[in-house]
mmCIF file of C-alpha atoms and ligand atoms in Angstrom:
data_model
loop_
_atom_site.group_PDB
_atom_site.id
_atom_site.type_symbol
_atom_site.label_atom_id
_atom_site.label_comp_id
_atom_site.label_asym_id
_atom_site.label_seq_id
_atom_site.Cartn_x
_atom_site.Cartn_y
_atom_site.Cartn_z
ATOM 1 C CA UNK D 23 131.900 149.717 128.163
ATOM 2 C CA UNK D 24 133.538 149.109 124.863
ATOM 3 C CA UNK D 25 136.873 147.660 126.304
ATOM 4 C CA UNK D 26 136.147 144.205 125.260
ATOM 5 C CA UNK D 27 135.050 145.357 121.839
ATOM 6 C CA UNK D 28 137.545 148.116 120.255
ATOM 7 C CA UNK D 29 135.630 149.859 117.327
ATOM 8 C CA UNK D 30 138.744 152.226 117.568
ATOM 9 C CA UNK D 31 142.533 152.055 118.021
ATOM 10 C CA UNK D 32 143.496 153.813 120.886
ATOM 11 C CA UNK D 33 143.638 157.620 120.718
ATOM 12 C CA UNK D 34 147.340 158.780 121.546
ATOM 13 C CA UNK D 35 148.169 161.847 119.868
ATOM 14 C CA UNK D 36 146.996 165.610 119.168
ATOM 15 C CA UNK D 37 145.805 164.610 116.169
ATOM 16 C CA UNK D 38 143.988 161.476 116.631
ATOM 17 C CA UNK D 39 140.779 163.485 118.012
ATOM 18 C CA UNK D 40 140.374 165.715 115.397
ATOM 19 C CA UNK D 41 140.783 162.753 112.534
ATOM 20 C CA UNK D 42 138.197 161.008 114.473
ATOM 21 C CA UNK D 43 135.993 163.693 114.628
ATOM 22 C CA UNK D 44 136.017 164.143 110.917
ATOM 23 C CA UNK D 45 135.763 160.647 110.341
ATOM 24 C CA UNK D 46 132.584 160.363 112.421
ATOM 25 C CA UNK D 47 131.230 163.620 110.885
ATOM 26 C CA UNK D 48 131.417 161.667 107.430
ATOM 27 C CA UNK D 49 130.093 158.635 108.854
ATOM 28 C CA UNK D 50 126.684 160.439 110.282
ATOM 29 C CA UNK D 51 126.676 162.312 106.926
ATOM 30 C CA UNK D 52 126.636 159.238 104.553
ATOM 31 C CA UNK D 53 124.592 157.380 107.189
ATOM 32 C CA UNK D 54 122.019 160.285 106.837
ATOM 33 C CA UNK D 55 121.822 160.322 103.220
ATOM 34 C CA UNK D 56 121.808 156.815 102.890
ATOM 35 C CA UNK D 57 118.858 156.427 105.084
ATOM 36 C CA UNK D 58 117.272 159.498 103.327
ATOM 37 C CA UNK D 59 117.799 157.846 99.610
ATOM 38 C CA UNK D 60 116.605 154.184 100.899
ATOM 39 C CA UNK D 61 113.454 155.900 102.431
ATOM 40 C CA UNK D 62 112.674 157.788 99.647
ATOM 41 C CA UNK D 63 113.020 154.943 97.052
ATOM 42 C CA UNK D 64 110.614 152.748 98.962
ATOM 43 C CA UNK D 65 107.782 155.239 99.545
ATOM 44 C CA UNK D 66 108.101 156.569 96.083
ATOM 45 C CA UNK D 67 107.877 153.106 94.733
ATOM 46 C CA UNK D 68 104.802 152.214 96.730
ATOM 47 C CA UNK D 69 103.032 155.823 96.447
ATOM 48 C CA UNK D 70 103.587 156.011 92.506
ATOM 49 C CA UNK D 71 103.236 152.399 91.753
ATOM 50 C CA UNK D 72 101.402 151.463 88.854
ATOM 51 C CA UNK D 73 97.487 151.081 89.252
ATOM 52 C CA UNK D 74 94.807 149.629 86.649
ATOM 53 C CA UNK D 75 92.991 152.466 85.492
ATOM 54 C CA UNK D 76 94.684 155.379 86.913
ATOM 55 C CA UNK D 77 96.809 157.715 84.409
ATOM 56 C CA UNK D 78 100.576 158.687 85.579
ATOM 57 C CA UNK D 79 100.511 162.629 86.338
ATOM 58 C CA UNK D 80 103.527 163.894 84.557
ATOM 59 C CA UNK D 81 105.351 166.690 86.926
ATOM 60 C CA UNK D 82 107.411 168.882 84.767
ATOM 61 C CA UNK D 83 110.182 169.829 88.002
ATOM 62 C CA UNK D 84 110.124 172.494 90.753
ATOM 63 C CA UNK D 85 112.835 175.307 90.994
ATOM 64 C CA UNK D 86 112.501 175.555 94.708
ATOM 65 C CA UNK D 87 113.168 171.875 95.559
ATOM 66 C CA UNK D 88 116.128 171.459 92.912
ATOM 67 C CA UNK D 89 117.561 174.827 94.749
ATOM 68 C CA UNK D 90 117.226 172.654 97.721
ATOM 69 C CA UNK D 91 118.412 169.800 96.982
ATOM 70 C CA UNK D 92 121.697 171.349 95.159
ATOM 71 C CA UNK D 93 122.515 174.108 97.852
ATOM 72 C CA UNK D 94 122.136 172.082 101.035
ATOM 73 C CA UNK D 95 124.692 169.609 99.855
ATOM 74 C CA UNK D 96 126.923 172.037 98.117
ATOM 75 C CA UNK D 97 127.038 173.594 101.707
ATOM 76 C CA UNK D 98 127.628 170.130 103.625
ATOM 77 C CA UNK D 99 130.591 169.707 100.880
ATOM 78 C CA UNK D 100 132.060 172.992 101.676
ATOM 79 C CA UNK D 101 131.802 171.963 105.068
ATOM 80 C CA UNK D 102 133.865 168.489 104.300
ATOM 81 C CA UNK D 103 136.188 170.483 102.323
ATOM 82 C CA UNK D 104 137.466 173.175 104.835
ATOM 83 C CA UNK D 105 137.360 170.664 107.745
ATOM 84 C CA UNK D 106 139.370 168.180 105.951
ATOM 85 C CA UNK D 107 141.926 170.958 104.746
ATOM 86 C CA UNK D 108 142.415 171.997 108.304
ATOM 87 C CA UNK D 109 143.044 168.599 109.515
ATOM 88 C CA UNK D 110 145.074 167.688 106.728
ATOM 89 C CA UNK D 111 147.616 170.892 106.593
ATOM 90 C CA UNK D 112 147.735 170.582 110.602
ATOM 91 C CA UNK D 113 149.084 167.187 109.793
ATOM 92 C CA UNK D 114 151.237 167.822 107.136
ATOM 93 C CA UNK D 115 153.175 170.756 108.516
ATOM 94 C CA UNK D 116 155.428 169.740 111.232
ATOM 95 C CA UNK D 117 156.294 172.610 114.344
ATOM 96 C CA UNK D 118 159.125 174.527 113.728
ATOM 97 C CA UNK D 119 160.866 173.183 117.200
ATOM 98 C CA UNK D 120 159.800 169.680 116.695
ATOM 99 C CA UNK D 121 162.622 166.922 118.053
ATOM 100 C CA UNK D 122 163.954 165.452 114.782
ATOM 101 C CA UNK D 123 164.132 161.548 114.225
ATOM 102 C CA UNK D 124 165.644 160.118 110.980
ATOM 103 C CA UNK D 125 164.094 157.043 109.876
ATOM 104 C CA UNK D 126 165.463 154.855 107.142
ATOM 105 C CA UNK D 127 162.969 152.333 106.007
ATOM 106 C CA UNK D 128 164.422 148.961 104.249
ATOM 107 C CA UNK D 129 163.212 145.451 103.526
ATOM 108 C CA UNK D 130 162.617 144.612 106.213
ATOM 109 C CA UNK D 131 162.930 147.047 109.311
ATOM 110 C CA UNK D 132 162.743 150.556 110.432
ATOM 111 C CA UNK D 133 166.080 152.056 111.500
ATOM 112 C CA UNK D 134 165.646 155.365 113.797
ATOM 113 C CA UNK D 135 168.212 157.680 114.391
ATOM 114 C CA UNK D 136 167.546 160.393 116.984
ATOM 115 C CA UNK D 137 169.202 164.148 116.366
ATOM 116 C CA UNK D 138 170.837 163.483 119.632
ATOM 117 C CA UNK D 139 172.454 160.203 118.587
ATOM 118 C CA UNK D 140 170.483 157.269 119.870
ATOM 119 C CA UNK D 141 170.066 154.522 117.311
ATOM 120 C CA UNK D 142 167.113 152.287 117.383
ATOM 121 C CA UNK D 143 165.423 149.296 115.383
ATOM 122 C CA UNK D 144 161.734 148.597 114.826
ATOM 123 C CA UNK D 145 161.386 150.638 118.039
ATOM 124 C CA UNK D 146 160.949 154.304 118.950
ATOM 125 C CA UNK D 147 160.776 155.994 121.847
ATOM 126 C CA UNK D 148 159.492 159.627 122.097
ATOM 127 C CA UNK D 149 158.551 161.607 125.106
ATOM 128 C CA UNK D 150 154.941 162.581 125.797
ATOM 129 C CA UNK D 151 153.589 166.082 125.122
ATOM 130 C CA UNK D 152 156.201 166.874 122.644
ATOM 131 C CA UNK D 153 155.991 167.476 118.936
ATOM 132 C CA UNK D 154 158.016 164.723 116.961
ATOM 133 C CA UNK D 155 159.367 165.185 113.245
ATOM 134 C CA UNK D 156 160.316 162.173 111.554
ATOM 135 C CA UNK D 157 162.415 162.776 108.336
ATOM 136 C CA UNK D 158 162.128 159.729 106.310
ATOM 137 C CA UNK D 159 163.911 157.705 103.456
ATOM 138 C CA UNK D 160 164.094 154.262 102.115
ATOM 139 C CA UNK D 161 166.891 152.096 101.101
ATOM 140 C CA UNK D 162 165.045 150.168 98.462
ATOM 141 C CA UNK D 163 161.376 150.213 97.938
ATOM 142 C CA UNK D 164 158.481 151.891 98.982
ATOM 143 C CA UNK D 165 157.309 151.741 102.414
ATOM 144 C CA UNK D 166 154.709 153.310 104.560
ATOM 145 C CA UNK D 167 154.949 154.336 108.115
ATOM 146 C CA UNK D 168 151.765 153.944 109.844
ATOM 147 C CA UNK D 169 150.729 154.287 113.790
ATOM 148 C CA UNK D 170 147.091 153.837 113.629
ATOM 149 C CA UNK D 171 147.270 154.934 117.517
ATOM 150 C CA UNK D 172 148.340 158.279 116.306
ATOM 151 C CA UNK D 173 146.247 158.934 112.947
ATOM 152 C CA UNK D 174 149.195 159.138 110.977
ATOM 153 C CA UNK D 175 150.462 157.550 107.874
ATOM 154 C CA UNK D 176 153.324 158.641 105.148
ATOM 155 C CA UNK D 177 154.712 156.648 102.677
ATOM 156 C CA UNK D 178 158.734 156.352 102.514
ATOM 157 C CA UNK D 179 160.421 156.738 99.553
ATOM 158 C CA UNK D 180 163.509 155.844 98.053
ATOM 159 C CA UNK D 181 165.589 158.512 96.787
ATOM 160 C CA UNK D 182 164.025 161.629 98.763
ATOM 161 C CA UNK D 183 162.421 162.542 102.201
ATOM 162 C CA UNK D 184 159.127 162.617 103.314
ATOM 163 C CA UNK D 185 158.292 164.033 106.638
ATOM 164 C CA UNK D 186 155.662 163.295 109.330
ATOM 165 C CA UNK D 187 155.294 164.733 112.647
ATOM 166 C CA UNK D 188 153.134 163.896 115.689
ATOM 167 C CA UNK D 189 152.617 164.701 119.649
ATOM 168 C CA UNK D 190 152.067 161.941 121.579
ATOM 169 C CA UNK D 191 149.643 162.305 124.206
ATOM 170 C CA UNK D 192 149.617 159.230 126.387
ATOM 171 C CA UNK D 193 152.684 157.142 127.614
ATOM 172 C CA UNK D 194 152.444 153.604 126.466
ATOM 173 C CA UNK D 195 153.774 151.351 123.548
ATOM 174 C CA UNK D 196 152.004 151.716 120.232
ATOM 175 C CA UNK D 197 152.095 149.503 117.250
ATOM 176 C CA UNK D 198 154.128 150.739 114.036
ATOM 177 C CA UNK D 199 153.175 149.043 110.772
ATOM 178 C CA UNK D 200 154.706 149.475 107.291
ATOM 179 C CA UNK D 201 151.493 149.984 105.179
ATOM 180 C CA UNK D 202 152.615 149.762 101.543
ATOM 181 C CA UNK D 203 153.328 146.115 100.519
ATOM 182 C CA UNK D 204 156.963 145.969 99.871
ATOM 183 C CA UNK D 205 157.711 142.296 99.629
ATOM 184 C CA UNK D 206 157.446 139.066 101.057
ATOM 185 C CA UNK D 207 158.503 140.259 104.966
ATOM 186 C CA UNK D 208 155.940 143.129 104.553
ATOM 187 C CA UNK D 209 153.867 141.862 107.116
ATOM 188 C CA UNK D 210 156.549 141.653 109.302
ATOM 189 C CA UNK D 211 157.883 144.918 109.139
ATOM 190 C CA UNK D 212 156.319 145.977 112.174
ATOM 191 C CA UNK D 213 157.508 147.953 115.460
ATOM 192 C CA UNK D 214 156.658 149.828 118.353
ATOM 193 C CA UNK D 215 156.118 153.624 119.080
ATOM 194 C CA UNK D 216 157.149 153.811 123.411
ATOM 195 C CA UNK D 217 155.653 156.781 124.503
ATOM 196 C CA UNK D 218 157.443 157.768 127.907
ATOM 197 C CA UNK D 219 156.854 160.470 130.579
ATOM 198 C CA UNK D 220 160.011 163.191 129.908
ATOM 199 C CA UNK D 221 161.598 161.951 133.169
ATOM 200 C CA UNK D 222 161.921 158.119 131.847
ATOM 201 C CA UNK D 223 162.479 159.862 128.193
ATOM 202 C CA UNK D 224 165.650 161.662 129.465
ATOM 203 C CA UNK D 225 166.767 158.841 131.494
ATOM 204 C CA UNK D 226 166.229 156.790 128.311
ATOM 205 C CA UNK D 227 168.090 159.207 126.308
ATOM 206 C CA UNK D 228 171.177 159.818 128.628
ATOM 207 C CA UNK D 229 172.271 155.858 127.540
ATOM 208 C CA UNK D 230 173.913 154.713 124.532
ATOM 209 C CA UNK D 231 174.447 157.819 122.421
ATOM 210 C CA UNK D 232 177.401 158.267 119.937
ATOM 211 C CA UNK D 233 176.816 161.887 120.093
ATOM 212 C CA UNK D 234 174.804 163.850 118.327
ATOM 213 C CA UNK D 235 173.867 163.174 114.484
ATOM 214 C CA UNK D 236 175.163 166.562 113.651
ATOM 215 C CA UNK D 237 178.434 165.510 115.075
ATOM 216 C CA UNK D 238 178.676 162.481 113.192
ATOM 217 C CA UNK D 239 177.752 164.673 110.065
ATOM 218 C CA UNK D 240 180.340 166.720 110.975
ATOM 219 C CA UNK D 241 183.226 164.173 110.859
ATOM 220 C CA UNK D 242 181.905 162.674 107.676
ATOM 221 C CA UNK D 243 181.895 166.190 106.317
ATOM 222 C CA UNK D 244 185.466 166.450 107.130
ATOM 223 C CA UNK D 245 186.535 163.013 106.339
ATOM 224 C CA UNK D 246 184.902 163.298 102.591
ATOM 225 C CA UNK D 247 186.989 166.867 101.995
ATOM 226 C CA UNK D 248 183.689 168.777 101.766
ATOM 227 C CA UNK D 249 185.033 171.820 103.881
ATOM 228 C CA UNK D 250 187.950 172.280 101.160
ATOM 229 C CA UNK D 251 185.263 173.936 99.067
ATOM 230 C CA UNK D 252 182.172 174.773 101.478
ATOM 231 C CA UNK D 253 184.366 177.225 103.065
ATOM 232 C CA UNK D 254 182.673 179.634 106.097
ATOM 233 C CA UNK D 255 184.699 182.460 104.534
ATOM 234 C CA UNK D 256 182.847 182.178 101.164
ATOM 235 C CA UNK D 257 186.469 181.877 99.432
ATOM 236 C CA UNK D 258 185.691 178.460 98.323
ATOM 237 C CA UNK D 259 184.383 176.929 95.171
ATOM 238 C CA UNK D 260 181.608 175.729 96.479
ATOM 239 C CA UNK D 261 178.709 177.974 98.327
ATOM 240 C CA UNK D 262 179.216 178.792 102.223
ATOM 241 C CA UNK D 263 176.857 176.510 104.067
ATOM 242 C CA UNK D 264 176.779 178.550 107.394
ATOM 243 C CA UNK D 265 173.156 179.781 107.879
ATOM 244 C CA UNK D 266 171.899 178.404 104.555
ATOM 245 C CA UNK D 267 169.379 175.544 105.924
ATOM 246 C CA UNK D 268 165.824 176.936 105.755
ATOM 247 C CA UNK D 269 166.372 180.065 103.906
ATOM 248 C CA UNK D 270 165.502 180.510 100.017
ATOM 249 C CA UNK D 271 168.362 179.962 97.807
ATOM 250 C CA UNK D 272 169.270 181.818 94.497
ATOM 251 C CA UNK D 273 169.561 179.114 91.881
ATOM 252 C CA UNK D 274 172.555 179.662 88.915
ATOM 253 C CA UNK D 275 169.229 178.825 86.139
ATOM 254 C CA UNK D 276 167.090 181.643 88.022
ATOM 255 C CA UNK D 277 164.979 179.979 90.194
ATOM 256 C CA UNK D 278 165.009 180.155 93.973
ATOM 257 C CA UNK D 279 164.227 177.187 96.067
ATOM 258 C CA UNK D 280 164.049 176.757 99.831
ATOM 259 C CA UNK D 281 167.039 174.882 101.205
ATOM 260 C CA UNK D 282 165.177 172.056 102.972
ATOM 261 C CA UNK D 283 166.238 168.757 103.878
ATOM 262 C CA UNK D 284 165.446 167.510 100.443
ATOM 263 C CA UNK D 285 167.435 170.307 98.784
ATOM 264 C CA UNK D 286 170.555 169.299 101.012
ATOM 265 C CA UNK D 287 170.262 165.406 100.266
ATOM 266 C CA UNK D 288 169.971 166.226 96.483
ATOM 267 C CA UNK D 289 172.883 168.474 96.434
ATOM 268 C CA UNK D 290 174.757 165.883 98.058
ATOM 269 C CA UNK D 291 173.844 162.950 95.736
ATOM 270 C CA UNK D 292 172.964 164.602 92.428
ATOM 271 C CA UNK D 293 175.068 168.131 92.929
ATOM 272 C CA UNK D 294 174.221 169.287 89.296
ATOM 273 C CA UNK D 295 170.580 169.511 90.027
ATOM 274 C CA UNK D 296 170.276 172.952 91.609
ATOM 275 C CA UNK D 297 173.585 174.778 91.384
ATOM 276 C CA UNK D 298 173.729 177.958 93.319
ATOM 277 C CA UNK D 299 173.874 181.241 91.558
ATOM 278 C CA UNK D 300 177.534 182.136 91.165
ATOM 279 C CA UNK D 301 178.973 178.505 91.358
ATOM 280 C CA UNK D 302 179.929 176.355 88.709
ATOM 281 C CA UNK D 303 178.626 172.696 88.529
ATOM 282 C CA UNK D 304 181.907 171.248 89.872
ATOM 283 C CA UNK D 305 180.953 169.105 92.813
ATOM 284 C CA UNK D 306 181.231 165.681 92.095
ATOM 285 C CA UNK D 307 178.189 163.341 93.213
ATOM 286 C CA UNK D 308 178.630 161.368 96.173
ATOM 287 C CA UNK D 309 175.584 158.785 94.962
ATOM 288 C CA UNK D 310 176.958 155.716 96.252
ATOM 289 C CA UNK D 311 179.792 156.840 98.554
ATOM 290 C CA UNK D 312 177.534 157.622 101.279
ATOM 291 C CA UNK D 313 174.763 155.288 103.204
ATOM 292 C CA UNK D 314 171.159 156.637 103.753
ATOM 293 C CA UNK D 315 172.377 156.989 107.608
ATOM 294 C CA UNK D 316 175.479 158.954 106.326
ATOM 295 C CA UNK D 317 173.407 161.753 104.240
ATOM 296 C CA UNK D 318 171.138 161.845 107.339
ATOM 297 C CA UNK D 319 174.146 162.872 109.287
ATOM 298 C CA UNK D 320 175.358 165.162 106.686
ATOM 299 C CA UNK D 321 171.803 167.060 106.591
ATOM 300 C CA UNK D 322 171.651 167.218 110.075
ATOM 301 C CA UNK D 323 175.257 168.962 110.108
ATOM 302 C CA UNK D 324 174.207 171.271 107.526
ATOM 303 C CA UNK D 325 170.906 171.811 109.748
ATOM 304 C CA UNK D 326 173.048 172.746 112.587
ATOM 305 C CA UNK D 327 174.815 175.310 110.708
ATOM 306 C CA UNK D 328 172.034 177.151 110.963
ATOM 307 C CA UNK D 329 170.658 176.519 114.521
ATOM 308 C CA UNK D 330 172.201 178.384 117.332
ATOM 309 C CA UNK D 331 171.157 177.168 120.889
ATOM 310 C CA UNK D 332 170.246 173.929 122.069
ATOM 311 C CA UNK D 333 170.026 171.044 119.390
ATOM 312 C CA UNK D 334 172.318 173.112 117.467
ATOM 313 C CA UNK D 335 175.970 172.521 117.197
ATOM 314 C CA UNK D 336 178.718 174.635 117.138
ATOM 315 C CA UNK D 337 180.154 175.621 113.651
ATOM 316 C CA UNK D 338 183.813 175.045 114.230
ATOM 317 C CA UNK D 339 184.444 172.486 111.662
ATOM 318 C CA UNK D 340 184.580 175.291 109.209
ATOM 319 C CA UNK D 341 187.227 177.826 109.013
ATOM 320 C CA UNK D 342 186.505 181.269 109.911
ATOM 321 C CA UNK D 343 183.305 180.504 111.679
ATOM 322 C CA UNK D 344 183.398 183.368 114.191
ATOM 323 C CA UNK D 345 180.584 185.142 112.266
ATOM 324 C CA UNK D 346 178.289 182.359 112.815
ATOM 325 C CA UNK D 347 174.961 183.240 114.398
ATOM 326 C CA UNK D 348 175.847 183.455 117.752
ATOM 327 C CA UNK D 349 172.665 184.649 119.563
ATOM 328 C CA UNK D 350 171.751 182.128 122.290
ATOM 329 C CA UNK D 351 174.751 179.783 121.900
ATOM 330 C CA UNK D 352 175.748 179.270 125.566
ATOM 331 C CA UNK D 353 172.610 176.677 125.873
ATOM 332 C CA UNK D 354 174.051 173.098 125.264
HETATM 333 CU CU1 CUA K 416 157.867 148.109 104.134
HETATM 334 CU CU2 CUA K 416 155.909 146.861 103.409
#
């Protein structure tokens, strides 16, 4: 019925329904309040209007009435808070086994690279029904990754990673917008999210890869000589990177941080910021020596050193890697 009168963008992700439900609830609550207040204003204006010869009667307040109009809205706000928090945290927390895609934004295009190695520009192919995690950064200014049909939007910042995840539920092609003004061609910084059936997606994935991203990272790791210090027998001048990703790391200054994408990124570009306990700040910065894409590949590689099994890659680049987490390593 509303085919030619679309009030909503397509609903094509697992979170879209939840976001819409909350939005409709907010709309109904504010609509009802507006109606109530305007009705009361008009009614009271008429009922208590000035009349000749009638003296105004002073009303000094009513405890039950005041309690009612305090407690009911308080309850409604708590519902909005709890509901909003649930939707927010679901949207902010990527599932652990999500397929990973690295996104680099720049004036004025989206560069996307799948963990499996496929690269795309202004187009992202994803399978229907699978969780996809985007690890995003910008080469220049702030951009924002916005897919209305998925009801997801996340700013993309230079100098760090931000993360976005979704699970597409309907095959089709959906708009991707940049939703943060980023210069003259901002409005042209658009693209398509192509959601495919798994079989179609596998066929698409089987072409055009130059090898997994982590393998490119492994190559860069070797070329830059990282392995001379980051030795897997823990005898190097830098910490052993095997199994580090995703774990808490004790720092020299006493802090404990989690080795996530941003931690690895910062350790490459600003190694002095978080020095691991027991090590000296001797690592040079690689700022300016590696591109965003290369940093992504390095992050993917470090990550792969903690991931046995599918998606994870062997750990042979480092010497003495036999002690690597081995369970489930046959798959691949
Ligand atoms: Cu990129 Cu607006």
